[in-house]
mmCIF file with all atom_site columns, C-alpha atoms in Angstrom:
data_model
loop_
_atom_site.group_PDB
_atom_site.id
_atom_site.type_symbol
_atom_site.label_atom_id
_atom_site.label_alt_id
_atom_site.label_comp_id
_atom_site.label_asym_id
_atom_site.label_entity_id
_atom_site.label_seq_id
_atom_site.pdbx_PDB_ins_code
_atom_site.Cartn_x
_atom_site.Cartn_y
_atom_site.Cartn_z
_atom_site.occupancy
_atom_site.B_iso_or_equiv
_atom_site.pdbx_formal_charge
_atom_site.auth_seq_id
_atom_site.auth_comp_id
_atom_site.auth_asym_id
_atom_site.auth_atom_id
_atom_site.pdbx_PDB_model_num
ATOM 1   C CA . MET A 1 1   ? -14.963 1.494   -16.177 1.00 0.00 ? 30  MET A CA 1
ATOM 2   C CA . THR A 1 2   ? -11.579 1.560   -14.413 1.00 0.00 ? 31  THR A CA 1
ATOM 3   C CA . ARG A 1 3   ? -8.705  2.340   -16.786 1.00 0.00 ? 32  ARG A CA 1
ATOM 4   C CA . VAL A 1 4   ? -5.501  0.390   -16.020 1.00 0.00 ? 33  VAL A CA 1
ATOM 5   C CA . LEU A 1 5   ? -2.127  1.184   -17.574 1.00 0.00 ? 34  LEU A CA 1
ATOM 6   C CA . VAL A 1 6   ? 0.145   -1.883  -17.643 1.00 0.00 ? 35  VAL A CA 1
ATOM 7   C CA . VAL A 1 7   ? 3.852   -1.160  -18.138 1.00 0.00 ? 36  VAL A CA 1
ATOM 8   C CA . ASP A 1 8   ? 6.152   -4.109  -18.844 1.00 0.00 ? 37  ASP A CA 1
ATOM 9   C CA . ASP A 1 9   ? 8.745   -5.023  -21.483 1.00 0.00 ? 38  ASP A CA 1
ATOM 10  C CA . GLU A 1 10  ? 7.715   -8.701  -21.540 1.00 0.00 ? 39  GLU A CA 1
ATOM 11  C CA . PRO A 1 11  ? 5.077   -9.170  -24.291 1.00 0.00 ? 40  PRO A CA 1
ATOM 12  C CA . GLN A 1 12  ? 3.689   -12.351 -22.737 1.00 0.00 ? 41  GLN A CA 1
ATOM 13  C CA . ILE A 1 13  ? 2.985   -10.577 -19.454 1.00 0.00 ? 42  ILE A CA 1
ATOM 14  C CA . LEU A 1 14  ? 1.321   -7.680  -21.269 1.00 0.00 ? 43  LEU A CA 1
ATOM 15  C CA . ARG A 1 15  ? -0.893  -10.120 -23.200 1.00 0.00 ? 44  ARG A CA 1
ATOM 16  C CA . ALA A 1 16  ? -1.802  -12.138 -20.100 1.00 0.00 ? 45  ALA A CA 1
ATOM 17  C CA . LEU A 1 17  ? -2.730  -9.072  -18.075 1.00 0.00 ? 46  LEU A CA 1
ATOM 18  C CA . GLN A 1 18  ? -4.664  -7.541  -20.973 1.00 0.00 ? 47  GLN A CA 1
ATOM 19  C CA . ILE A 1 19  ? -6.754  -10.694 -21.313 1.00 0.00 ? 48  ILE A CA 1
ATOM 20  C CA . ASN A 1 20  ? -7.396  -11.104 -17.584 1.00 0.00 ? 49  ASN A CA 1
ATOM 21  C CA . LEU A 1 21  ? -8.145  -7.456  -16.894 1.00 0.00 ? 50  LEU A CA 1
ATOM 22  C CA . ARG A 1 22  ? -10.434 -7.010  -19.896 1.00 0.00 ? 51  ARG A CA 1
ATOM 23  C CA . ALA A 1 23  ? -12.293 -10.193 -18.944 1.00 0.00 ? 52  ALA A CA 1
ATOM 24  C CA . ARG A 1 24  ? -13.101 -8.437  -15.677 1.00 0.00 ? 53  ARG A CA 1
ATOM 25  C CA . ARG A 1 25  ? -14.313 -5.321  -17.491 1.00 0.00 ? 54  ARG A CA 1
ATOM 26  C CA . TYR A 1 26  ? -11.280 -3.096  -16.967 1.00 0.00 ? 55  TYR A CA 1
ATOM 27  C CA . GLU A 1 27  ? -10.198 -0.783  -19.741 1.00 0.00 ? 56  GLU A CA 1
ATOM 28  C CA . VAL A 1 28  ? -6.526  -1.591  -20.464 1.00 0.00 ? 57  VAL A CA 1
ATOM 29  C CA . ALA A 1 29  ? -3.679  0.396   -22.002 1.00 0.00 ? 58  ALA A CA 1
ATOM 30  C CA . VAL A 1 30  ? -0.172  -1.029  -22.324 1.00 0.00 ? 59  VAL A CA 1
ATOM 31  C CA . ALA A 1 31  ? 3.336   0.357   -22.646 1.00 0.00 ? 60  ALA A CA 1
ATOM 32  C CA . GLY A 1 32  ? 6.630   -1.449  -23.162 1.00 0.00 ? 61  GLY A CA 1
ATOM 33  C CA . ASP A 1 33  ? 8.932   1.190   -21.703 1.00 0.00 ? 62  ASP A CA 1
ATOM 34  C CA . GLY A 1 34  ? 8.984   4.109   -19.297 1.00 0.00 ? 63  GLY A CA 1
ATOM 35  C CA . THR A 1 35  ? 8.870   6.860   -21.899 1.00 0.00 ? 64  THR A CA 1
ATOM 36  C CA . ALA A 1 36  ? 5.742   5.456   -23.513 1.00 0.00 ? 65  ALA A CA 1
ATOM 37  C CA . ALA A 1 37  ? 4.187   4.935   -20.081 1.00 0.00 ? 66  ALA A CA 1
ATOM 38  C CA . LEU A 1 38  ? 4.680   8.540   -19.015 1.00 0.00 ? 67  LEU A CA 1
ATOM 39  C CA . ARG A 1 39  ? 3.405   9.808   -22.367 1.00 0.00 ? 68  ARG A CA 1
ATOM 40  C CA . LEU A 1 40  ? 0.298   7.600   -22.218 1.00 0.00 ? 69  LEU A CA 1
ATOM 41  C CA . ALA A 1 41  ? -0.399  8.528   -18.605 1.00 0.00 ? 70  ALA A CA 1
ATOM 42  C CA . ALA A 1 42  ? -0.237  12.232  -19.468 1.00 0.00 ? 71  ALA A CA 1
ATOM 43  C CA . SER A 1 43  ? -2.405  12.025  -22.592 1.00 0.00 ? 72  SER A CA 1
ATOM 44  C CA . HIS A 1 44  ? -4.999  9.554   -21.230 1.00 0.00 ? 73  HIS A CA 1
ATOM 45  C CA . PRO A 1 45  ? -4.703  9.473   -17.423 1.00 0.00 ? 74  PRO A CA 1
ATOM 46  C CA . PRO A 1 46  ? -5.356  5.984   -16.042 1.00 0.00 ? 75  PRO A CA 1
ATOM 47  C CA . ASP A 1 47  ? -7.100  5.143   -12.785 1.00 0.00 ? 76  ASP A CA 1
ATOM 48  C CA . LEU A 1 48  ? -4.356  2.712   -11.808 1.00 0.00 ? 77  LEU A CA 1
ATOM 49  C CA . VAL A 1 49  ? -0.866  1.705   -13.015 1.00 0.00 ? 78  VAL A CA 1
ATOM 50  C CA . VAL A 1 50  ? 0.718   -1.765  -12.915 1.00 0.00 ? 79  VAL A CA 1
ATOM 51  C CA . LEU A 1 51  ? 4.437   -1.143  -13.383 1.00 0.00 ? 80  LEU A CA 1
ATOM 52  C CA . ASP A 1 52  ? 7.518   -3.301  -13.929 1.00 0.00 ? 81  ASP A CA 1
ATOM 53  C CA . LEU A 1 53  ? 10.755  -1.868  -12.523 1.00 0.00 ? 82  LEU A CA 1
ATOM 54  C CA . GLY A 1 54  ? 13.102  -3.415  -15.086 1.00 0.00 ? 83  GLY A CA 1
ATOM 55  C CA . LEU A 1 55  ? 12.285  -1.329  -18.165 1.00 0.00 ? 84  LEU A CA 1
ATOM 56  C CA . PRO A 1 56  ? 14.616  -0.975  -21.169 1.00 0.00 ? 85  PRO A CA 1
ATOM 57  C CA . ASP A 1 57  ? 14.917  2.831   -21.208 1.00 0.00 ? 86  ASP A CA 1
ATOM 58  C CA . MET A 1 58  ? 14.703  3.862   -17.540 1.00 0.00 ? 87  MET A CA 1
ATOM 59  C CA . ASP A 1 59  ? 14.301  2.409   -14.097 1.00 0.00 ? 88  ASP A CA 1
ATOM 60  C CA . GLY A 1 60  ? 10.721  1.938   -12.982 1.00 0.00 ? 89  GLY A CA 1
ATOM 61  C CA . VAL A 1 61  ? 11.410  4.002   -9.857  1.00 0.00 ? 90  VAL A CA 1
ATOM 62  C CA . GLU A 1 62  ? 11.994  6.990   -12.159 1.00 0.00 ? 91  GLU A CA 1
ATOM 63  C CA . VAL A 1 63  ? 8.610   6.335   -13.754 1.00 0.00 ? 92  VAL A CA 1
ATOM 64  C CA . ILE A 1 64  ? 7.018   6.359   -10.290 1.00 0.00 ? 93  ILE A CA 1
ATOM 65  C CA . ARG A 1 65  ? 8.681   9.679   -9.506  1.00 0.00 ? 94  ARG A CA 1
ATOM 66  C CA . GLY A 1 66  ? 7.564   11.082  -12.848 1.00 0.00 ? 95  GLY A CA 1
ATOM 67  C CA . LEU A 1 67  ? 3.968   10.109  -12.163 1.00 0.00 ? 96  LEU A CA 1
ATOM 68  C CA . ARG A 1 68  ? 4.045   11.332  -8.584  1.00 0.00 ? 97  ARG A CA 1
ATOM 69  C CA . GLY A 1 69  ? 5.070   14.752  -9.835  1.00 0.00 ? 98  GLY A CA 1
ATOM 70  C CA . TRP A 1 70  ? 1.483   15.361  -10.944 1.00 0.00 ? 99  TRP A CA 1
ATOM 71  C CA . THR A 1 71  ? -0.833  12.542  -9.866  1.00 0.00 ? 100 THR A CA 1
ATOM 72  C CA . ASN A 1 72  ? -1.743  10.384  -6.864  1.00 0.00 ? 101 ASN A CA 1
ATOM 73  C CA . ILE A 1 73  ? -3.190  7.496   -8.890  1.00 0.00 ? 102 ILE A CA 1
ATOM 74  C CA . PRO A 1 74  ? -2.430  4.086   -7.353  1.00 0.00 ? 103 PRO A CA 1
ATOM 75  C CA . ILE A 1 75  ? 0.718   2.334   -8.595  1.00 0.00 ? 104 ILE A CA 1
ATOM 76  C CA . ILE A 1 76  ? 1.234   -1.398  -8.141  1.00 0.00 ? 105 ILE A CA 1
ATOM 77  C CA . VAL A 1 77  ? 4.812   -2.487  -8.824  1.00 0.00 ? 106 VAL A CA 1
ATOM 78  C CA . LEU A 1 78  ? 5.194   -5.865  -10.540 1.00 0.00 ? 107 LEU A CA 1
ATOM 79  C CA . SER A 1 79  ? 8.850   -6.826  -10.533 1.00 0.00 ? 108 SER A CA 1
ATOM 80  C CA . GLY A 1 80  ? 11.351  -9.659  -10.544 1.00 0.00 ? 109 GLY A CA 1
ATOM 81  C CA . ARG A 1 81  ? 13.452  -7.749  -8.027  1.00 0.00 ? 110 ARG A CA 1
ATOM 82  C CA . ALA A 1 82  ? 12.870  -9.416  -4.684  1.00 0.00 ? 111 ALA A CA 1
ATOM 83  C CA . GLY A 1 83  ? 15.469  -7.531  -2.655  1.00 0.00 ? 112 GLY A CA 1
ATOM 84  C CA . SER A 1 84  ? 14.224  -5.389  0.206   1.00 0.00 ? 113 SER A CA 1
ATOM 85  C CA . GLN A 1 85  ? 16.211  -2.357  -1.012  1.00 0.00 ? 114 GLN A CA 1
ATOM 86  C CA . ASP A 1 86  ? 14.400  -2.390  -4.367  1.00 0.00 ? 115 ASP A CA 1
ATOM 87  C CA . LYS A 1 87  ? 11.049  -2.711  -2.627  1.00 0.00 ? 116 LYS A CA 1
ATOM 88  C CA . VAL A 1 88  ? 11.788  0.105   -0.199  1.00 0.00 ? 117 VAL A CA 1
ATOM 89  C CA . ALA A 1 89  ? 13.018  2.363   -3.029  1.00 0.00 ? 118 ALA A CA 1
ATOM 90  C CA . ALA A 1 90  ? 9.801   1.808   -5.001  1.00 0.00 ? 119 ALA A CA 1
ATOM 91  C CA . LEU A 1 91  ? 7.562   2.353   -1.978  1.00 0.00 ? 120 LEU A CA 1
ATOM 92  C CA . ASP A 1 92  ? 9.448   5.463   -0.910  1.00 0.00 ? 121 ASP A CA 1
ATOM 93  C CA . ALA A 1 93  ? 9.150   6.865   -4.445  1.00 0.00 ? 122 ALA A CA 1
ATOM 94  C CA . GLY A 1 94  ? 5.360   6.582   -4.151  1.00 0.00 ? 123 GLY A CA 1
ATOM 95  C CA . ALA A 1 95  ? 4.285   3.061   -5.114  1.00 0.00 ? 124 ALA A CA 1
ATOM 96  C CA . ASP A 1 96  ? 1.192   1.772   -3.308  1.00 0.00 ? 125 ASP A CA 1
ATOM 97  C CA . ASP A 1 97  ? 1.949   -1.941  -3.446  1.00 0.00 ? 126 ASP A CA 1
ATOM 98  C CA . TYR A 1 98  ? 4.621   -4.402  -4.589  1.00 0.00 ? 127 TYR A CA 1
ATOM 99  C CA . VAL A 1 99  ? 4.113   -7.825  -6.174  1.00 0.00 ? 128 VAL A CA 1
ATOM 100 C CA . THR A 1 100 ? 7.143   -10.012 -6.906  1.00 0.00 ? 129 THR A CA 1
ATOM 101 C CA . LYS A 1 101 ? 7.513   -12.059 -10.092 1.00 0.00 ? 130 LYS A CA 1
ATOM 102 C CA . PRO A 1 102 ? 6.689   -14.837 -10.674 1.00 0.00 ? 131 PRO A CA 1
ATOM 103 C CA . PHE A 1 103 ? 3.232   -13.879 -9.508  1.00 0.00 ? 132 PHE A CA 1
ATOM 104 C CA . GLY A 1 104 ? -0.219  -15.373 -9.355  1.00 0.00 ? 133 GLY A CA 1
ATOM 105 C CA . VAL A 1 105 ? -2.726  -13.588 -11.585 1.00 0.00 ? 134 VAL A CA 1
ATOM 106 C CA . ASP A 1 106 ? -5.449  -14.017 -8.960  1.00 0.00 ? 135 ASP A CA 1
ATOM 107 C CA . GLU A 1 107 ? -3.289  -12.318 -6.315  1.00 0.00 ? 136 GLU A CA 1
ATOM 108 C CA . LEU A 1 108 ? -2.446  -9.423  -8.619  1.00 0.00 ? 137 LEU A CA 1
ATOM 109 C CA . LEU A 1 109 ? -6.096  -8.953  -9.578  1.00 0.00 ? 138 LEU A CA 1
ATOM 110 C CA . ALA A 1 110 ? -7.036  -8.939  -5.888  1.00 0.00 ? 139 ALA A CA 1
ATOM 111 C CA . ARG A 1 111 ? -4.490  -6.152  -5.324  1.00 0.00 ? 140 ARG A CA 1
ATOM 112 C CA . VAL A 1 112 ? -5.942  -4.248  -8.293  1.00 0.00 ? 141 VAL A CA 1
ATOM 113 C CA . ARG A 1 113 ? -9.466  -4.591  -6.913  1.00 0.00 ? 142 ARG A CA 1
ATOM 114 C CA . ALA A 1 114 ? -8.336  -3.442  -3.472  1.00 0.00 ? 143 ALA A CA 1
ATOM 115 C CA . VAL A 1 115 ? -6.738  -0.220  -4.684  1.00 0.00 ? 144 VAL A CA 1
ATOM 116 C CA . ALA A 1 116 ? -9.578  0.396   -7.139  1.00 0.00 ? 145 ALA A CA 1
ATOM 117 C CA . ARG A 1 117 ? -12.100 0.165   -4.287  1.00 0.00 ? 146 ARG A CA 1
ATOM 118 C CA . ARG A 1 118 ? -9.968  2.461   -2.187  1.00 0.00 ? 147 ARG A CA 1
ATOM 119 C CA . THR A 1 119 ? -9.957  5.191   -4.826  1.00 0.00 ? 148 THR A CA 1
ATOM 120 C CA . SER A 1 120 ? -13.438 4.778   -6.308  1.00 0.00 ? 149 SER A CA 1
ATOM 121 C CA . GLY A 1 121 ? -15.132 7.016   -3.734  1.00 0.00 ? 150 GLY A CA 1
ATOM 122 C CA . SER A 1 122 ? -14.471 10.540  -2.608  1.00 0.00 ? 151 SER A CA 1
ATOM 123 C CA . GLY A 1 123 ? -10.924 9.780   -1.552  1.00 0.00 ? 152 GLY A CA 1
ATOM 124 C CA . GLU A 1 124 ? -11.660 10.837  2.019   1.00 0.00 ? 153 GLU A CA 1
ATOM 125 C CA . THR A 1 125 ? -11.000 8.467   4.900   1.00 0.00 ? 154 THR A CA 1
ATOM 126 C CA . PRO A 1 126 ? -14.198 7.763   6.870   1.00 0.00 ? 155 PRO A CA 1
ATOM 127 C CA . PRO A 1 127 ? -14.205 9.517   10.255  1.00 0.00 ? 156 PRO A CA 1
ATOM 128 C CA . VAL A 1 128 ? -14.681 6.169   11.999  1.00 0.00 ? 157 VAL A CA 1
ATOM 129 C CA . VAL A 1 129 ? -12.676 3.145   10.846  1.00 0.00 ? 158 VAL A CA 1
ATOM 130 C CA . THR A 1 130 ? -13.420 -0.378  12.061  1.00 0.00 ? 159 THR A CA 1
ATOM 131 C CA . VAL A 1 131 ? -10.521 -2.547  13.183  1.00 0.00 ? 160 VAL A CA 1
ATOM 132 C CA . GLY A 1 132 ? -12.067 -5.891  14.060  1.00 0.00 ? 161 GLY A CA 1
ATOM 133 C CA . ARG A 1 133 ? -14.209 -5.318  17.166  1.00 0.00 ? 162 ARG A CA 1
ATOM 134 C CA . TYR A 1 134 ? -12.934 -1.773  17.625  1.00 0.00 ? 163 TYR A CA 1
ATOM 135 C CA . ALA A 1 135 ? -14.025 1.597   16.253  1.00 0.00 ? 164 ALA A CA 1
ATOM 136 C CA . VAL A 1 136 ? -11.227 4.086   15.581  1.00 0.00 ? 165 VAL A CA 1
ATOM 137 C CA . ASP A 1 137 ? -12.665 7.614   15.617  1.00 0.00 ? 166 ASP A CA 1
ATOM 138 C CA . LEU A 1 138 ? -10.176 9.748   13.689  1.00 0.00 ? 167 LEU A CA 1
ATOM 139 C CA . ALA A 1 139 ? -11.903 13.011  14.581  1.00 0.00 ? 168 ALA A CA 1
ATOM 140 C CA . ALA A 1 140 ? -12.212 12.360  18.318  1.00 0.00 ? 169 ALA A CA 1
ATOM 141 C CA . ARG A 1 141 ? -8.898  10.442  18.377  1.00 0.00 ? 170 ARG A CA 1
ATOM 142 C CA . THR A 1 142 ? -10.435 7.607   20.377  1.00 0.00 ? 171 THR A CA 1
ATOM 143 C CA . VAL A 1 143 ? -10.646 3.831   20.094  1.00 0.00 ? 172 VAL A CA 1
ATOM 144 C CA . ARG A 1 144 ? -13.622 1.959   21.562  1.00 0.00 ? 173 ARG A CA 1
ATOM 145 C CA . GLY A 1 145 ? -14.520 -1.703  21.661  1.00 0.00 ? 174 GLY A CA 1
ATOM 146 C CA . ASP A 1 146 ? -17.922 -3.054  20.697  1.00 0.00 ? 175 ASP A CA 1
ATOM 147 C CA . ASP A 1 147 ? -18.721 -3.035  24.426  1.00 0.00 ? 176 ASP A CA 1
ATOM 148 C CA . GLY A 1 148 ? -18.286 0.753   24.477  1.00 0.00 ? 177 GLY A CA 1
ATOM 149 C CA . ARG A 1 149 ? -15.107 0.710   26.536  1.00 0.00 ? 178 ARG A CA 1
ATOM 150 C CA . GLU A 1 150 ? -12.313 3.019   25.465  1.00 0.00 ? 179 GLU A CA 1
ATOM 151 C CA . VAL A 1 151 ? -8.918  1.538   24.610  1.00 0.00 ? 180 VAL A CA 1
ATOM 152 C CA . ARG A 1 152 ? -6.094  3.703   25.896  1.00 0.00 ? 181 ARG A CA 1
ATOM 153 C CA . LEU A 1 153 ? -3.329  4.352   23.375  1.00 0.00 ? 182 LEU A CA 1
ATOM 154 C CA . THR A 1 154 ? -0.099  6.247   23.874  1.00 0.00 ? 183 THR A CA 1
ATOM 155 C CA . PRO A 1 155 ? 0.495   9.216   21.523  1.00 0.00 ? 184 PRO A CA 1
ATOM 156 C CA . THR A 1 156 ? 3.004   7.140   19.529  1.00 0.00 ? 185 THR A CA 1
ATOM 157 C CA . GLU A 1 157 ? 0.621   4.184   19.259  1.00 0.00 ? 186 GLU A CA 1
ATOM 158 C CA . TRP A 1 158 ? -2.132  6.509   18.070  1.00 0.00 ? 187 TRP A CA 1
ATOM 159 C CA . HIS A 1 159 ? 0.064   8.186   15.442  1.00 0.00 ? 188 HIS A CA 1
ATOM 160 C CA . LEU A 1 160 ? 1.170   4.833   14.057  1.00 0.00 ? 189 LEU A CA 1
ATOM 161 C CA . LEU A 1 161 ? -2.375  3.442   14.015  1.00 0.00 ? 190 LEU A CA 1
ATOM 162 C CA . GLU A 1 162 ? -3.739  6.603   12.379  1.00 0.00 ? 191 GLU A CA 1
ATOM 163 C CA . ILE A 1 163 ? -1.273  6.381   9.472   1.00 0.00 ? 192 ILE A CA 1
ATOM 164 C CA . LEU A 1 164 ? -2.159  2.743   8.842   1.00 0.00 ? 193 LEU A CA 1
ATOM 165 C CA . VAL A 1 165 ? -5.951  3.114   9.021   1.00 0.00 ? 194 VAL A CA 1
ATOM 166 C CA . ARG A 1 166 ? -5.830  6.170   6.733   1.00 0.00 ? 195 ARG A CA 1
ATOM 167 C CA . ASN A 1 167 ? -4.255  3.913   4.103   1.00 0.00 ? 196 ASN A CA 1
ATOM 168 C CA . PRO A 1 168 ? -6.506  0.823   4.138   1.00 0.00 ? 197 PRO A CA 1
ATOM 169 C CA . GLY A 1 169 ? -5.084  -2.065  2.167   1.00 0.00 ? 198 GLY A CA 1
ATOM 170 C CA . ARG A 1 170 ? -1.981  -0.101  1.235   1.00 0.00 ? 199 ARG A CA 1
ATOM 171 C CA . LEU A 1 171 ? 1.529   -1.214  2.088   1.00 0.00 ? 200 LEU A CA 1
ATOM 172 C CA . VAL A 1 172 ? 3.195   1.562   4.121   1.00 0.00 ? 201 VAL A CA 1
ATOM 173 C CA . SER A 1 173 ? 6.988   1.281   4.110   1.00 0.00 ? 202 SER A CA 1
ATOM 174 C CA . GLN A 1 174 ? 9.071   1.027   7.248   1.00 0.00 ? 203 GLN A CA 1
ATOM 175 C CA . ARG A 1 175 ? 10.976  4.153   6.260   1.00 0.00 ? 204 ARG A CA 1
ATOM 176 C CA . GLN A 1 176 ? 7.797   6.182   5.796   1.00 0.00 ? 205 GLN A CA 1
ATOM 177 C CA . LEU A 1 177 ? 6.453   5.131   9.187   1.00 0.00 ? 206 LEU A CA 1
ATOM 178 C CA . LEU A 1 178 ? 9.729   5.893   10.946  1.00 0.00 ? 207 LEU A CA 1
ATOM 179 C CA . HIS A 1 179 ? 9.911   9.283   9.230   1.00 0.00 ? 208 HIS A CA 1
ATOM 180 C CA . ASP A 1 180 ? 6.303   10.250  9.929   1.00 0.00 ? 209 ASP A CA 1
ATOM 181 C CA . VAL A 1 181 ? 6.090   8.989   13.522  1.00 0.00 ? 210 VAL A CA 1
ATOM 182 C CA . TRP A 1 182 ? 9.580   9.536   14.917  1.00 0.00 ? 211 TRP A CA 1
ATOM 183 C CA . GLY A 1 183 ? 11.189  12.008  12.510  1.00 0.00 ? 212 GLY A CA 1
ATOM 184 C CA . PRO A 1 184 ? 13.578  12.187  9.527   1.00 0.00 ? 213 PRO A CA 1
ATOM 185 C CA . GLN A 1 185 ? 16.630  11.279  11.610  1.00 0.00 ? 214 GLN A CA 1
ATOM 186 C CA . TYR A 1 186 ? 15.184  7.795   12.228  1.00 0.00 ? 215 TYR A CA 1
ATOM 187 C CA . GLN A 1 187 ? 16.010  5.590   9.238   1.00 0.00 ? 216 GLN A CA 1
ATOM 188 C CA . SER A 1 188 ? 16.941  2.170   10.561  1.00 0.00 ? 217 SER A CA 1
ATOM 189 C CA . GLU A 1 189 ? 15.247  1.809   13.961  1.00 0.00 ? 218 GLU A CA 1
ATOM 190 C CA . THR A 1 190 ? 12.865  -0.880  12.736  1.00 0.00 ? 219 THR A CA 1
ATOM 191 C CA . ASN A 1 191 ? 12.845  -2.329  16.245  1.00 0.00 ? 220 ASN A CA 1
ATOM 192 C CA . TYR A 1 192 ? 10.674  0.652   17.226  1.00 0.00 ? 221 TYR A CA 1
ATOM 193 C CA . LEU A 1 193 ? 8.076   -0.433  14.678  1.00 0.00 ? 222 LEU A CA 1
ATOM 194 C CA . ARG A 1 194 ? 8.114   -4.046  15.820  1.00 0.00 ? 223 ARG A CA 1
ATOM 195 C CA . GLN A 1 195 ? 7.684   -2.990  19.443  1.00 0.00 ? 224 GLN A CA 1
ATOM 196 C CA . TYR A 1 196 ? 4.791   -0.592  18.865  1.00 0.00 ? 225 TYR A CA 1
ATOM 197 C CA . LEU A 1 197 ? 2.979   -2.826  16.371  1.00 0.00 ? 226 LEU A CA 1
ATOM 198 C CA . ALA A 1 198 ? 3.167   -5.627  18.927  1.00 0.00 ? 227 ALA A CA 1
ATOM 199 C CA . GLN A 1 199 ? 1.596   -3.300  21.504  1.00 0.00 ? 228 GLN A CA 1
ATOM 200 C CA . LEU A 1 200 ? -1.191  -2.286  19.104  1.00 0.00 ? 229 LEU A CA 1
ATOM 201 C CA . ARG A 1 201 ? -1.916  -5.913  18.262  1.00 0.00 ? 230 ARG A CA 1
ATOM 202 C CA . ARG A 1 202 ? -2.192  -6.809  21.949  1.00 0.00 ? 231 ARG A CA 1
ATOM 203 C CA . LYS A 1 203 ? -4.798  -4.069  22.317  1.00 0.00 ? 232 LYS A CA 1
ATOM 204 C CA . LEU A 1 204 ? -6.745  -4.450  19.050  1.00 0.00 ? 233 LEU A CA 1
ATOM 205 C CA . GLU A 1 205 ? -6.306  -7.958  17.652  1.00 0.00 ? 234 GLU A CA 1
ATOM 206 C CA . ASP A 1 206 ? -8.281  -10.943 18.970  1.00 0.00 ? 235 ASP A CA 1
ATOM 207 C CA . ASP A 1 207 ? -5.195  -13.113 18.458  1.00 0.00 ? 236 ASP A CA 1
ATOM 208 C CA . PRO A 1 208 ? -2.079  -10.903 18.503  1.00 0.00 ? 237 PRO A CA 1
ATOM 209 C CA . ALA A 1 209 ? 0.100   -13.809 17.363  1.00 0.00 ? 238 ALA A CA 1
ATOM 210 C CA . ARG A 1 210 ? -2.062  -14.220 14.241  1.00 0.00 ? 239 ARG A CA 1
ATOM 211 C CA . PRO A 1 211 ? -3.170  -10.673 13.369  1.00 0.00 ? 240 PRO A CA 1
ATOM 212 C CA . ARG A 1 212 ? -5.938  -10.183 10.840  1.00 0.00 ? 241 ARG A CA 1
ATOM 213 C CA . HIS A 1 213 ? -5.863  -6.399  10.501  1.00 0.00 ? 242 HIS A CA 1
ATOM 214 C CA . LEU A 1 214 ? -2.434  -5.002  11.438  1.00 0.00 ? 243 LEU A CA 1
ATOM 215 C CA . LEU A 1 215 ? -0.216  -7.010  9.127   1.00 0.00 ? 244 LEU A CA 1
ATOM 216 C CA . THR A 1 216 ? 3.534   -7.192  8.621   1.00 0.00 ? 245 THR A CA 1
ATOM 217 C CA . GLU A 1 217 ? 5.040   -7.383  5.128   1.00 0.00 ? 246 GLU A CA 1
ATOM 218 C CA . PRO A 1 218 ? 8.501   -8.764  5.985   1.00 0.00 ? 247 PRO A CA 1
ATOM 219 C CA . GLY A 1 219 ? 11.348  -6.495  4.961   1.00 0.00 ? 248 GLY A CA 1
ATOM 220 C CA . MET A 1 220 ? 8.981   -3.888  3.506   1.00 0.00 ? 249 MET A CA 1
ATOM 221 C CA . GLY A 1 221 ? 6.508   -2.421  5.963   1.00 0.00 ? 250 GLY A CA 1
ATOM 222 C CA . TYR A 1 222 ? 3.019   -2.786  7.382   1.00 0.00 ? 251 TYR A CA 1
ATOM 223 C CA . ARG A 1 223 ? -0.532  -2.902  6.100   1.00 0.00 ? 252 ARG A CA 1
ATOM 224 C CA . PHE A 1 224 ? -3.946  -2.275  7.646   1.00 0.00 ? 253 PHE A CA 1
ATOM 225 C CA . GLN A 1 225 ? -6.385  -4.836  6.303   1.00 0.00 ? 254 GLN A CA 1
ATOM 226 C CA . PRO A 1 226 ? -10.003 -3.789  7.009   1.00 0.00 ? 255 PRO A CA 1
#
């Protein structure tokens, strides 16, 4: 049974998530502040954390950093802060996803299921990842269509695609992609990302204008949806 730690200072949200998660056979622990969350996570490590940023004793980003000091368990941020700076700060600190309040319970549960599936196996990315009609071979560093033809990618396109497909379903921040693909001196050149994602979509999406697999999360980053 997947153990979920829910951290929020609003009792009604804690109750609602407890009821909905337990109804779907998750084991649930709750904490009303950051200190209790870190203590609970250390004493009874969860499989996944749902975390509010606006906690009474510390900022939720500090909780993320505290957890990331010793564990890679998935963290879904659930917050009333809708500003892009807050989202980027949480993602850069190590959060895996970000849901803005008010939220739909069904959407949040879908995010929980997605990260739970992603971490329920060995944790290794399969050597071949399917992107629509294309097979991305991470070992051979090739992309082939279902007709066997190879799709030519530039080194930058490949690096960007590789990061996304190694994190299926996970929101990867703009800053992380810029840092990992172009280098630490690139912080604000989001036009690079738009340009190269457009190129990848033209090569790998059936309808580049309505992508199904290489998705944009406006103001936050990008997501590979298998």
